[in-house]
Amino acid sequence: MLLYSLSTNSNSIRKHLRTRRLTSVRQLGSDRIVDFDFGGGESGQGYHIIAEFYASDFRILSLLRVVQPSENVRMAVGELYNTETVARDFQEITATRLQEVLKKAGPKDVLKKFLNSSFGRVPWRSISNMHIPVL
C-alpha cells in the first residue's frame, strides 16, 4: 500500500517500463547526462531515459575527483558548474554535406562509425526527418 501518490510523469514511466529490463547505463560525452537503456518487454521495443544531474543552482554536489580542465575553470564540490564550458556546438548537417560524406564511404565501412568520424559526435535523431535524395 502506497502512503504517497506518484506524479503523472512517474506513473507514465512505470507503465512503460513495467516489463522492461535495464540493459545498460552510459554517460553521454563528458557532461552529467546519463542514458538508461531499457530493453525487452512483450513488444521487444526498448526505451531510453536520459537524465541530467545537477543541483538547482548548478552547484556541484559530489565528484569522483577534482578536475581543472583549464586555468579559469575549476570543477570541485561546492563550485558552480559552468554549463557553457561543456556545451558542444554541433556542425549543421545539410543534405548536400551528408551526400558528400557518404560518397567517400567504402563498402565495408560501418555507417554509424563512419558518420561519427566524419562529423564528430552528432545527435542523429535530430536529423532523422531530413529528406536525403537517392545518390
mmCIF file of C-alpha atoms in Angstrom:
data_model
loop_
_atom_site.group_PDB
_atom_site.id
_atom_site.type_symbol
_atom_site.label_atom_id
_atom_site.label_comp_id
_atom_site.label_asym_id
_atom_site.label_seq_id
_atom_site.Cartn_x
_atom_site.Cartn_y
_atom_site.Cartn_z
ATOM 1 C CA MET A 1 0.000 0.000 0.000
ATOM 2 C CA LEU A 2 1.443 3.352 -1.052
ATOM 3 C CA LEU A 3 1.322 6.102 1.548
ATOM 4 C CA TYR A 4 2.014 8.721 -1.094
ATOM 5 C CA SER A 5 0.859 9.268 -4.653
ATOM 6 C CA LEU A 6 3.217 9.275 -7.614
ATOM 7 C CA SER A 7 3.254 12.090 -10.117
ATOM 8 C CA THR A 8 1.628 11.607 -13.505
ATOM 9 C CA ASN A 9 5.074 11.518 -15.095
ATOM 10 C CA SER A 10 6.268 8.797 -12.698
ATOM 11 C CA ASN A 11 3.157 6.711 -13.346
ATOM 12 C CA SER A 12 3.673 7.009 -17.094
ATOM 13 C CA ILE A 13 7.303 5.919 -16.825
ATOM 14 C CA ARG A 14 6.371 2.980 -14.582
ATOM 15 C CA LYS A 15 3.655 1.909 -17.031
ATOM 16 C CA HIS A 16 6.068 1.824 -19.977
ATOM 17 C CA LEU A 17 8.965 0.224 -18.092
ATOM 18 C CA ARG A 18 6.999 -2.362 -16.107
ATOM 19 C CA THR A 19 8.071 -5.342 -18.250
ATOM 20 C CA ARG A 20 11.448 -3.929 -19.310
ATOM 21 C CA ARG A 21 14.886 -4.756 -18.002
ATOM 22 C CA LEU A 22 17.637 -2.180 -17.531
ATOM 23 C CA THR A 23 20.179 -3.314 -20.138
ATOM 24 C CA SER A 24 22.770 -0.542 -19.985
ATOM 25 C CA VAL A 25 23.675 2.725 -18.339
ATOM 26 C CA ARG A 26 26.133 5.062 -20.022
ATOM 27 C CA GLN A 27 27.369 8.602 -19.692
ATOM 28 C CA LEU A 28 26.896 10.779 -22.758
ATOM 29 C CA GLY A 29 30.076 12.655 -23.531
ATOM 30 C CA SER A 30 31.852 14.311 -20.652
ATOM 31 C CA ASP A 31 28.761 16.036 -19.277
ATOM 32 C CA ARG A 32 26.487 14.914 -16.437
ATOM 33 C CA ILE A 33 23.992 13.320 -18.783
ATOM 34 C CA VAL A 34 23.198 9.642 -18.257
ATOM 35 C CA ASP A 35 21.348 7.348 -20.682
ATOM 36 C CA PHE A 36 19.412 4.491 -19.052
ATOM 37 C CA ASP A 37 18.580 1.888 -21.723
ATOM 38 C CA PHE A 38 15.630 -0.422 -21.033
ATOM 39 C CA GLY A 39 15.204 -3.345 -23.433
ATOM 40 C CA GLY A 40 12.951 -6.331 -23.876
ATOM 41 C CA GLY A 41 9.312 -6.379 -22.948
ATOM 42 C CA GLU A 42 6.430 -8.014 -24.740
ATOM 43 C CA SER A 43 6.810 -5.988 -27.942
ATOM 44 C CA GLY A 44 10.610 -6.193 -27.971
ATOM 45 C CA GLN A 45 10.739 -2.400 -28.181
ATOM 46 C CA GLY A 46 13.295 -0.650 -25.991
ATOM 47 C CA TYR A 47 13.095 2.661 -24.163
ATOM 48 C CA HIS A 48 15.661 5.222 -23.022
ATOM 49 C CA ILE A 49 15.536 7.599 -20.084
ATOM 50 C CA ILE A 50 18.049 10.388 -20.498
ATOM 51 C CA ALA A 51 18.709 12.364 -17.323
ATOM 52 C CA GLU A 52 20.946 15.294 -16.420
ATOM 53 C CA PHE A 53 22.069 15.533 -12.805
ATOM 54 C CA TYR A 54 22.765 18.871 -11.109
ATOM 55 C CA ALA A 55 21.621 20.953 -8.140
ATOM 56 C CA SER A 56 19.084 23.742 -8.618
ATOM 57 C CA ASP A 57 21.741 26.451 -8.885
ATOM 58 C CA PHE A 58 24.229 24.273 -10.856
ATOM 59 C CA ARG A 59 26.289 23.724 -7.705
ATOM 60 C CA ILE A 60 28.434 20.582 -7.848
ATOM 61 C CA LEU A 61 27.204 18.141 -5.207
ATOM 62 C CA SER A 62 29.842 15.421 -5.499
ATOM 63 C CA LEU A 63 32.704 14.349 -7.729
ATOM 64 C CA LEU A 64 34.868 11.307 -8.182
ATOM 65 C CA ARG A 65 37.868 13.624 -8.386
ATOM 66 C CA VAL A 66 38.603 17.360 -8.556
ATOM 67 C CA VAL A 67 39.269 18.455 -12.128
ATOM 68 C CA GLN A 68 40.719 21.664 -13.508
ATOM 69 C CA PRO A 69 40.294 21.460 -17.310
ATOM 70 C CA SER A 70 41.651 24.978 -17.839
ATOM 71 C CA GLU A 71 43.184 27.829 -15.890
ATOM 72 C CA ASN A 72 39.917 29.635 -15.181
ATOM 73 C CA VAL A 73 37.631 26.586 -14.833
ATOM 74 C CA ARG A 74 37.634 24.513 -11.652
ATOM 75 C CA MET A 75 35.321 21.583 -11.023
ATOM 76 C CA ALA A 76 35.149 20.773 -7.320
ATOM 77 C CA VAL A 77 32.458 20.108 -4.730
ATOM 78 C CA GLY A 78 30.658 23.347 -3.887
ATOM 79 C CA GLU A 79 31.788 25.162 -7.056
ATOM 80 C CA LEU A 80 29.262 26.362 -9.623
ATOM 81 C CA TYR A 81 29.045 24.141 -12.705
ATOM 82 C CA ASN A 82 29.607 26.226 -15.826
ATOM 83 C CA THR A 83 27.420 24.639 -18.494
ATOM 84 C CA GLU A 84 28.981 26.766 -21.235
ATOM 85 C CA THR A 85 32.381 25.098 -20.845
ATOM 86 C CA VAL A 86 30.987 21.652 -21.661
ATOM 87 C CA ALA A 87 28.292 22.597 -24.171
ATOM 88 C CA ARG A 88 29.058 21.312 -27.624
ATOM 89 C CA ASP A 89 28.411 23.155 -30.828
ATOM 90 C CA PHE A 90 27.310 20.570 -33.356
ATOM 91 C CA GLN A 91 28.003 21.196 -37.004
ATOM 92 C CA GLU A 92 24.926 21.838 -39.059
ATOM 93 C CA ILE A 93 24.414 18.839 -41.311
ATOM 94 C CA THR A 94 22.849 19.628 -44.642
ATOM 95 C CA ALA A 95 21.675 17.132 -47.230
ATOM 96 C CA THR A 96 24.475 18.243 -49.572
ATOM 97 C CA ARG A 97 27.169 17.812 -46.910
ATOM 98 C CA LEU A 98 25.788 14.389 -45.952
ATOM 99 C CA GLN A 99 25.815 13.263 -49.596
ATOM 100 C CA GLU A 100 29.454 14.376 -49.967
ATOM 101 C CA VAL A 101 30.484 12.410 -46.900
ATOM 102 C CA LEU A 102 28.531 9.289 -47.914
ATOM 103 C CA LYS A 103 30.203 9.251 -51.353
ATOM 104 C CA LYS A 104 33.560 8.841 -49.570
ATOM 105 C CA ALA A 105 32.380 5.776 -47.625
ATOM 106 C CA GLY A 106 33.876 2.430 -48.521
ATOM 107 C CA PRO A 107 31.827 -0.750 -48.985
ATOM 108 C CA LYS A 108 32.991 -2.210 -45.657
ATOM 109 C CA ASP A 109 32.557 0.943 -43.551
ATOM 110 C CA VAL A 110 30.131 0.682 -40.642
ATOM 111 C CA LEU A 111 27.714 3.563 -41.226
ATOM 112 C CA LYS A 112 27.433 4.856 -37.649
ATOM 113 C CA LYS A 113 31.214 4.767 -37.072
ATOM 114 C CA PHE A 114 31.884 6.371 -40.443
ATOM 115 C CA LEU A 115 29.403 9.196 -39.845
ATOM 116 C CA ASN A 116 30.713 9.830 -36.316
ATOM 117 C CA SER A 117 34.296 10.003 -37.598
ATOM 118 C CA SER A 118 33.229 12.392 -40.380
ATOM 119 C CA PHE A 119 31.021 14.707 -38.318
ATOM 120 C CA GLY A 120 32.098 14.071 -34.735
ATOM 121 C CA ARG A 121 29.539 13.023 -32.136
ATOM 122 C CA VAL A 122 26.182 14.156 -33.528
ATOM 123 C CA PRO A 123 22.637 13.771 -32.164
ATOM 124 C CA TRP A 124 21.498 11.734 -35.193
ATOM 125 C CA ARG A 125 17.871 11.700 -34.078
ATOM 126 C CA SER A 126 17.787 15.456 -34.637
ATOM 127 C CA ILE A 127 18.284 14.983 -38.382
ATOM 128 C CA SER A 128 16.157 11.861 -38.836
ATOM 129 C CA ASN A 129 13.406 13.843 -40.586
ATOM 130 C CA MET A 130 15.789 15.267 -43.191
ATOM 131 C CA HIS A 131 14.919 14.197 -46.738
ATOM 132 C CA ILE A 132 18.039 12.876 -48.465
ATOM 133 C CA PRO A 133 17.704 12.343 -52.227
ATOM 134 C CA VAL A 134 18.999 8.999 -53.522
ATOM 135 C CA LEU A 135 22.603 9.257 -54.724
#
